[in-house]
Amino acid sequence: MSHDEFDDALAAQLGLGLDDEPGPARRITPQQSAALIAGALDAWQGTPAANVSAPVRSAAPVRLAYLVAAISALIAVGSVAAMTIVLSRGPERSEEPVMVLPQESPRDEAIEEPVAPEPPPEPAIEAPPVVEEPEENERADAPARRRPAPRTPDDLLAEANALRSAGRWREAEATYARVPREHPDSFSAYVAQVAAGDVRLAHLRDPRGALRLYRRALAARPGGPLDAEAREGIARALRRLGDPRGERDTLRALISAHPTTPAATRARARLAELESSGE
């Protein structure tokens, strides 16, 4: 028996005959695999002695060749079967949980709910300013701060002189009058009275008021620096009032008290006029 005939007979005995269909060989069962190995071992051990006519020396290589062929066939069939199993199964799919998200229908996308208009912003309300109340000391000092600082007599006299130079006669006379009223014992009060008498007599046509102011100045400071001016003012006021006798007496007293002054020179000239006119 040749090698091919032995293989075919062994395959037929084990039920491993090849079919005419294309593709890999069919998978063998574990029983068929065990029978294949057992048959290969029997073939390697040889047949009974009655059937063997060839010498022992020549049978050993034949048995060895059969054994190798059987094992090769077994390995080939097993490999083909394993490959068939792997290819038939394909890659295993990992079973992982799949999260299915809900999809919005076109109808939901097309319909939009109306949006209410935003209310107009509320007008901002400004908080009233916080007014801090002054402390007791500040309250006590508040009236003093509101009152203007007291004017000195010299300040009032200087202001009245400026108004007189500007021709503002009534304002000047009112400012002169403040000096003796606010500072009666000051020297400026004496000067202001004589100056106020001149304004009343020369510009305000008030000889009676001027006469009163001149006499007050003489009484406040008899023989003072403005004594001659005050006496001359009294004489002129009496002349305006139509009292020639009083005027004449005042002029004579002026010449007697201040004989060398310009006021005495003017008094002498006025006395001469009065005597020549027979007044």
GROMACS .gro file of C-alpha atoms in nm:
model
  279
    1MET     CA    1   0.000   0.000   0.000
    2SER     CA    2   0.132   0.345  -0.093
    3HIS     CA    3   0.141   0.649   0.132
    4ASP     CA    4  -0.154   0.817  -0.043
    5GLU     CA    5  -0.366   0.504  -0.024
    6PHE     CA    6  -0.288   0.473   0.347
    7ASP     CA    7  -0.387   0.834   0.414
    8ASP     CA    8  -0.710   0.799   0.225
    9ALA     CA    9  -0.797   0.477   0.403
   10LEU     CA   10  -0.722   0.632   0.743
   11ALA     CA   11  -0.928   0.941   0.667
   12ALA     CA   12  -1.217   0.729   0.544
   13GLN     CA   13  -1.198   0.514   0.856
   14LEU     CA   14  -1.215   0.826   1.079
   15GLY     CA   15  -1.486   0.997   0.872
   16LEU     CA   16  -1.253   1.276   0.758
   17GLY     CA   17  -1.296   1.248   0.385
   18LEU     CA   18  -1.278   1.574   0.192
   19ASP     CA   19  -1.591   1.702   0.020
   20ASP     CA   20  -1.608   1.878  -0.314
   21GLU     CA   21  -1.729   2.209  -0.166
   22PRO     CA   22  -1.500   2.513  -0.174
   23GLY     CA   23  -1.364   2.668   0.143
   24PRO     CA   24  -1.194   2.531   0.450
   25ALA     CA   25  -1.247   2.183   0.582
   26ARG     CA   26  -1.523   2.111   0.824
   27ARG     CA   27  -1.447   2.120   1.194
   28ILE     CA   28  -1.372   1.776   1.352
   29THR     CA   29  -1.509   1.677   1.686
   30PRO     CA   30  -1.292   1.584   1.987
   31GLN     CA   31  -1.382   1.214   1.937
   32GLN     CA   32  -1.263   1.227   1.576
   33SER     CA   33  -0.940   1.398   1.683
   34ALA     CA   34  -0.872   1.124   1.943
   35ALA     CA   35  -0.946   0.850   1.689
   36LEU     CA   36  -0.709   1.013   1.442
   37ILE     CA   37  -0.424   1.008   1.694
   38ALA     CA   38  -0.498   0.648   1.792
   39GLY     CA   39  -0.500   0.540   1.429
   40ALA     CA   40  -0.169   0.711   1.371
   41LEU     CA   41  -0.017   0.523   1.667
   42ASP     CA   42  -0.153   0.192   1.542
   43ALA     CA   43  -0.013   0.260   1.201
   44TRP     CA   44   0.324   0.342   1.354
   45GLN     CA   45   0.325   0.013   1.559
   46GLY     CA   46   0.247  -0.187   1.244
   47THR     CA   47   0.002  -0.456   1.135
   48PRO     CA   48  -0.001  -0.824   1.272
   49ALA     CA   49   0.297  -1.044   1.193
   50ALA     CA   50   0.096  -1.273   0.970
   51ASN     CA   51   0.035  -1.003   0.721
   52VAL     CA   52   0.396  -0.874   0.712
   53SER     CA   53   0.624  -1.041   0.462
   54ALA     CA   54   0.895  -0.781   0.439
   55PRO     CA   55   1.186  -0.790   0.673
   56VAL     CA   56   1.181  -0.584   0.996
   57ARG     CA   57   1.468  -0.369   0.880
   58SER     CA   58   1.271  -0.230   0.588
   59ALA     CA   59   0.938  -0.183   0.782
   60ALA     CA   60   1.068   0.068   1.041
   61PRO     CA   61   1.130   0.353   0.799
   62VAL     CA   62   0.790   0.297   0.644
   63ARG     CA   63   0.617   0.313   0.980
   64LEU     CA   64   0.803   0.627   1.071
   65ALA     CA   65   0.699   0.789   0.745
   66TYR     CA   66   0.336   0.697   0.808
   67LEU     CA   67   0.351   0.842   1.156
   68VAL     CA   68   0.495   1.171   1.035
   69ALA     CA   69   0.234   1.195   0.760
   70ALA     CA   70  -0.049   1.126   1.003
   71ILE     CA   71   0.070   1.385   1.252
   72SER     CA   72   0.113   1.642   0.973
   73ALA     CA   73  -0.237   1.575   0.850
   74LEU     CA   74  -0.373   1.609   1.204
   75ILE     CA   75  -0.198   1.943   1.253
   76ALA     CA   76  -0.318   2.074   0.915
   77VAL     CA   77  -0.676   1.973   0.979
   78GLY     CA   78  -0.668   2.129   1.328
   79SER     CA   79  -0.522   2.454   1.198
   80VAL     CA   80  -0.782   2.481   0.924
   81ALA     CA   81  -1.060   2.410   1.172
   82ALA     CA   82  -0.932   2.673   1.416
   83MET     CA   83  -0.902   2.933   1.140
   84THR     CA   84  -1.254   2.854   1.027
   85ILE     CA   85  -1.387   2.906   1.379
   86VAL     CA   86  -1.206   3.240   1.415
   87LEU     CA   87  -1.322   3.367   1.075
   88SER     CA   88  -1.678   3.255   1.132
   89ARG     CA   89  -1.703   3.431   1.468
   90GLY     CA   90  -1.563   3.766   1.351
   91PRO     CA   91  -1.463   4.043   1.589
   92GLU     CA   92  -1.651   4.039   1.915
   93ARG     CA   93  -1.846   4.347   1.982
   94SER     CA   94  -1.812   4.500   2.319
   95GLU     CA   95  -2.149   4.541   2.475
   96GLU     CA   96  -2.145   4.897   2.606
   97PRO     CA   97  -2.451   5.094   2.705
   98VAL     CA   98  -2.552   5.339   2.435
   99MET     CA   99  -2.726   5.657   2.542
  100VAL     CA  100  -2.991   5.767   2.298
  101LEU     CA  101  -3.062   6.138   2.314
  102PRO     CA  102  -3.412   6.254   2.237
  103GLN     CA  103  -3.429   6.438   1.908
  104GLU     CA  104  -3.641   6.744   1.862
  105SER     CA  105  -3.900   6.713   1.598
  106PRO     CA  106  -3.911   6.974   1.319
  107ARG     CA  107  -4.248   7.082   1.455
  108ASP     CA  108  -4.095   7.176   1.790
  109GLU     CA  109  -3.821   7.377   1.621
  110ALA     CA  110  -4.061   7.564   1.397
  111ILE     CA  111  -4.295   7.675   1.677
  112GLU     CA  112  -4.142   7.940   1.901
  113GLU     CA  113  -4.320   8.065   2.206
  114PRO     CA  114  -4.377   8.443   2.211
  115VAL     CA  115  -4.140   8.629   2.438
  116ALA     CA  116  -4.293   8.887   2.666
  117PRO     CA  117  -4.138   9.235   2.627
  118GLU     CA  118  -3.909   9.344   2.904
  119PRO     CA  119  -4.060   9.602   3.141
  120PRO     CA  120  -3.915   9.953   3.114
  121PRO     CA  121  -3.646  10.030   3.368
  122GLU     CA  122  -3.766  10.199   3.681
  123PRO     CA  123  -3.652  10.561   3.720
  124ALA     CA  124  -3.362  10.597   3.954
  125ILE     CA  125  -3.457  10.761   4.282
  126GLU     CA  126  -3.183  10.971   4.423
  127ALA     CA  127  -3.147  10.960   4.795
  128PRO     CA  128  -3.177  11.299   4.966
  129PRO     CA  129  -2.846  11.442   5.072
  130VAL     CA  130  -2.751  11.374   5.427
  131VAL     CA  131  -2.727  11.695   5.622
  132GLU     CA  132  -2.503  11.666   5.918
  133GLU     CA  133  -2.619  11.861   6.217
  134PRO     CA  134  -2.354  12.091   6.360
  135GLU     CA  135  -2.225  12.020   6.703
  136GLU     CA  136  -2.304  12.242   7.000
  137ASN     CA  137  -1.986  12.443   6.963
  138GLU     CA  138  -2.055  12.500   6.596
  139ARG     CA  139  -2.413  12.604   6.671
  140ALA     CA  140  -2.292  12.856   6.925
  141ASP     CA  141  -2.039  12.998   6.683
  142ALA     CA  142  -2.278  13.010   6.384
  143PRO     CA  143  -2.441  13.347   6.466
  144ALA     CA  144  -2.102  13.501   6.526
  145ARG     CA  145  -1.983  13.381   6.185
  146ARG     CA  146  -2.295  13.510   6.014
  147ARG     CA  147  -2.257  13.858   6.161
  148PRO     CA  148  -2.012  14.074   5.972
  149ALA     CA  149  -1.702  14.177   6.157
  150PRO     CA  150  -1.751  14.510   6.335
  151ARG     CA  151  -1.620  14.806   6.137
  152THR     CA  152  -1.369  15.028   6.309
  153PRO     CA  153  -1.445  15.406   6.325
  154ASP     CA  154  -1.152  15.478   6.097
  155ASP     CA  155  -1.289  15.230   5.840
  156LEU     CA  156  -1.628  15.400   5.841
  157LEU     CA  157  -1.470  15.744   5.815
  158ALA     CA  158  -1.256  15.636   5.519
  159GLU     CA  159  -1.560  15.485   5.343
  160ALA     CA  160  -1.764  15.805   5.395
  161ASN     CA  161  -1.481  16.019   5.257
  162ALA     CA  162  -1.465  15.799   4.945
  163LEU     CA  163  -1.840  15.836   4.891
  164ARG     CA  164  -1.811  16.215   4.936
  165SER     CA  165  -1.533  16.232   4.675
  166ALA     CA  166  -1.753  16.031   4.435
  167GLY     CA  167  -2.038  16.283   4.479
  168ARG     CA  168  -2.267  16.032   4.653
  169TRP     CA  169  -2.380  16.285   4.913
  170ARG     CA  170  -2.660  16.105   5.087
  171GLU     CA  171  -2.463  15.780   5.119
  172ALA     CA  172  -2.165  15.975   5.247
  173GLU     CA  173  -2.376  16.159   5.510
  174ALA     CA  174  -2.536  15.831   5.626
  175THR     CA  175  -2.195  15.671   5.665
  176TYR     CA  176  -2.063  15.973   5.859
  177ALA     CA  177  -2.362  15.944   6.093
  178ARG     CA  178  -2.279  15.581   6.174
  179VAL     CA  179  -1.946  15.676   6.331
  180PRO     CA  180  -2.078  15.877   6.632
  181ARG     CA  181  -2.368  15.633   6.666
  182GLU     CA  182  -2.150  15.320   6.680
  183HIS     CA  183  -1.837  15.478   6.834
  184PRO     CA  184  -1.958  15.786   7.026
  185ASP     CA  185  -1.645  15.839   7.236
  186SER     CA  186  -1.393  15.810   6.954
  187PHE     CA  187  -1.206  16.100   6.791
  188SER     CA  188  -1.342  15.983   6.456
  189ALA     CA  189  -1.694  16.054   6.585
  190TYR     CA  190  -1.594  16.419   6.641
  191VAL     CA  191  -1.448  16.447   6.290
  192ALA     CA  192  -1.751  16.270   6.135
  193GLN     CA  193  -1.995  16.516   6.293
  194VAL     CA  194  -1.816  16.819   6.144
  195ALA     CA  195  -1.792  16.647   5.802
  196ALA     CA  196  -2.159  16.543   5.807
  197GLY     CA  197  -2.257  16.905   5.888
  198ASP     CA  198  -2.068  17.030   5.581
  199VAL     CA  199  -2.247  16.776   5.353
  200ARG     CA  200  -2.589  16.871   5.489
  201LEU     CA  201  -2.524  17.245   5.454
  202ALA     CA  202  -2.350  17.250   5.114
  203HIS     CA  203  -2.517  16.965   4.922
  204LEU     CA  204  -2.835  16.849   5.095
  205ARG     CA  205  -2.983  17.196   5.169
  206ASP     CA  206  -3.038  17.113   5.534
  207PRO     CA  207  -2.896  17.412   5.736
  208ARG     CA  208  -3.089  17.319   6.046
  209GLY     CA  209  -2.948  16.966   6.051
  210ALA     CA  210  -2.601  17.098   5.984
  211LEU     CA  211  -2.633  17.350   6.271
  212ARG     CA  212  -2.721  17.070   6.509
  213LEU     CA  213  -2.417  16.861   6.407
  214TYR     CA  214  -2.174  17.155   6.442
  215ARG     CA  215  -2.293  17.236   6.790
  216ARG     CA  216  -2.260  16.870   6.897
  217ALA     CA  217  -1.900  16.864   6.780
  218LEU     CA  218  -1.817  17.182   6.980
  219ALA     CA  219  -1.980  17.033   7.290
  220ALA     CA  220  -1.799  16.699   7.253
  221ARG     CA  221  -1.448  16.853   7.222
  222PRO     CA  222  -1.428  17.222   7.312
  223GLY     CA  223  -1.116  17.380   7.162
  224GLY     CA  224  -1.051  17.068   6.959
  225PRO     CA  225  -0.855  17.053   6.633
  226LEU     CA  226  -1.170  17.135   6.431
  227ASP     CA  227  -1.302  17.408   6.659
  228ALA     CA  228  -1.251  17.689   6.401
  229GLU     CA  229  -1.418  17.481   6.125
  230ALA     CA  230  -1.715  17.401   6.353
  231ARG     CA  231  -1.762  17.772   6.447
  232GLU     CA  232  -1.745  17.881   6.085
  233GLY     CA  233  -2.007  17.613   5.998
  234ILE     CA  234  -2.240  17.745   6.264
  235ALA     CA  235  -2.209  18.102   6.123
  236ARG     CA  236  -2.293  17.986   5.771
  237ALA     CA  237  -2.590  17.780   5.893
  238LEU     CA  238  -2.731  18.086   6.076
  239ARG     CA  239  -2.691  18.294   5.762
  240ARG     CA  240  -2.896  18.036   5.566
  241LEU     CA  241  -3.157  18.038   5.835
  242GLY     CA  242  -3.181  18.425   5.818
  243ASP     CA  243  -3.033  18.504   6.161
  244PRO     CA  244  -2.781  18.791   6.103
  245ARG     CA  245  -2.743  18.869   6.471
  246GLY     CA  246  -2.653  18.513   6.556
  247GLU     CA  247  -2.420  18.500   6.259
  248ARG     CA  248  -2.239  18.821   6.369
  249ASP     CA  249  -2.189  18.693   6.725
  250THR     CA  250  -2.047  18.362   6.599
  251LEU     CA  251  -1.800  18.535   6.366
  252ARG     CA  252  -1.666  18.755   6.642
  253ALA     CA  253  -1.616  18.453   6.871
  254LEU     CA  254  -1.431  18.275   6.592
  255ILE     CA  255  -1.191  18.569   6.539
  256SER     CA  256  -1.130  18.590   6.912
  257ALA     CA  257  -1.054  18.214   6.952
  258HIS     CA  258  -0.851  18.167   6.636
  259PRO     CA  259  -0.728  18.510   6.519
  260THR     CA  260  -0.455  18.389   6.286
  261THR     CA  261  -0.639  18.107   6.107
  262PRO     CA  262  -0.782  18.124   5.753
  263ALA     CA  263  -1.128  18.086   5.912
  264ALA     CA  264  -1.069  18.411   6.110
  265THR     CA  265  -0.970  18.592   5.790
  266ARG     CA  266  -1.295  18.487   5.620
  267ALA     CA  267  -1.489  18.586   5.936
  268ARG     CA  268  -1.350  18.943   5.924
  269ALA     CA  269  -1.451  18.982   5.561
  270ARG     CA  270  -1.806  18.863   5.635
  271LEU     CA  271  -1.832  19.106   5.933
  272ALA     CA  272  -1.739  19.394   5.706
  273GLU     CA  273  -2.017  19.299   5.465
  274LEU     CA  274  -2.270  19.289   5.747
  275GLU     CA  275  -2.169  19.635   5.880
  276SER     CA  276  -2.177  19.794   5.537
  277SER     CA  277  -2.523  19.658   5.467
  278GLY     CA  278  -2.655  19.783   5.803
  279GLU     CA  279  -2.764  19.436   5.910
   0.00000   0.00000   0.00000
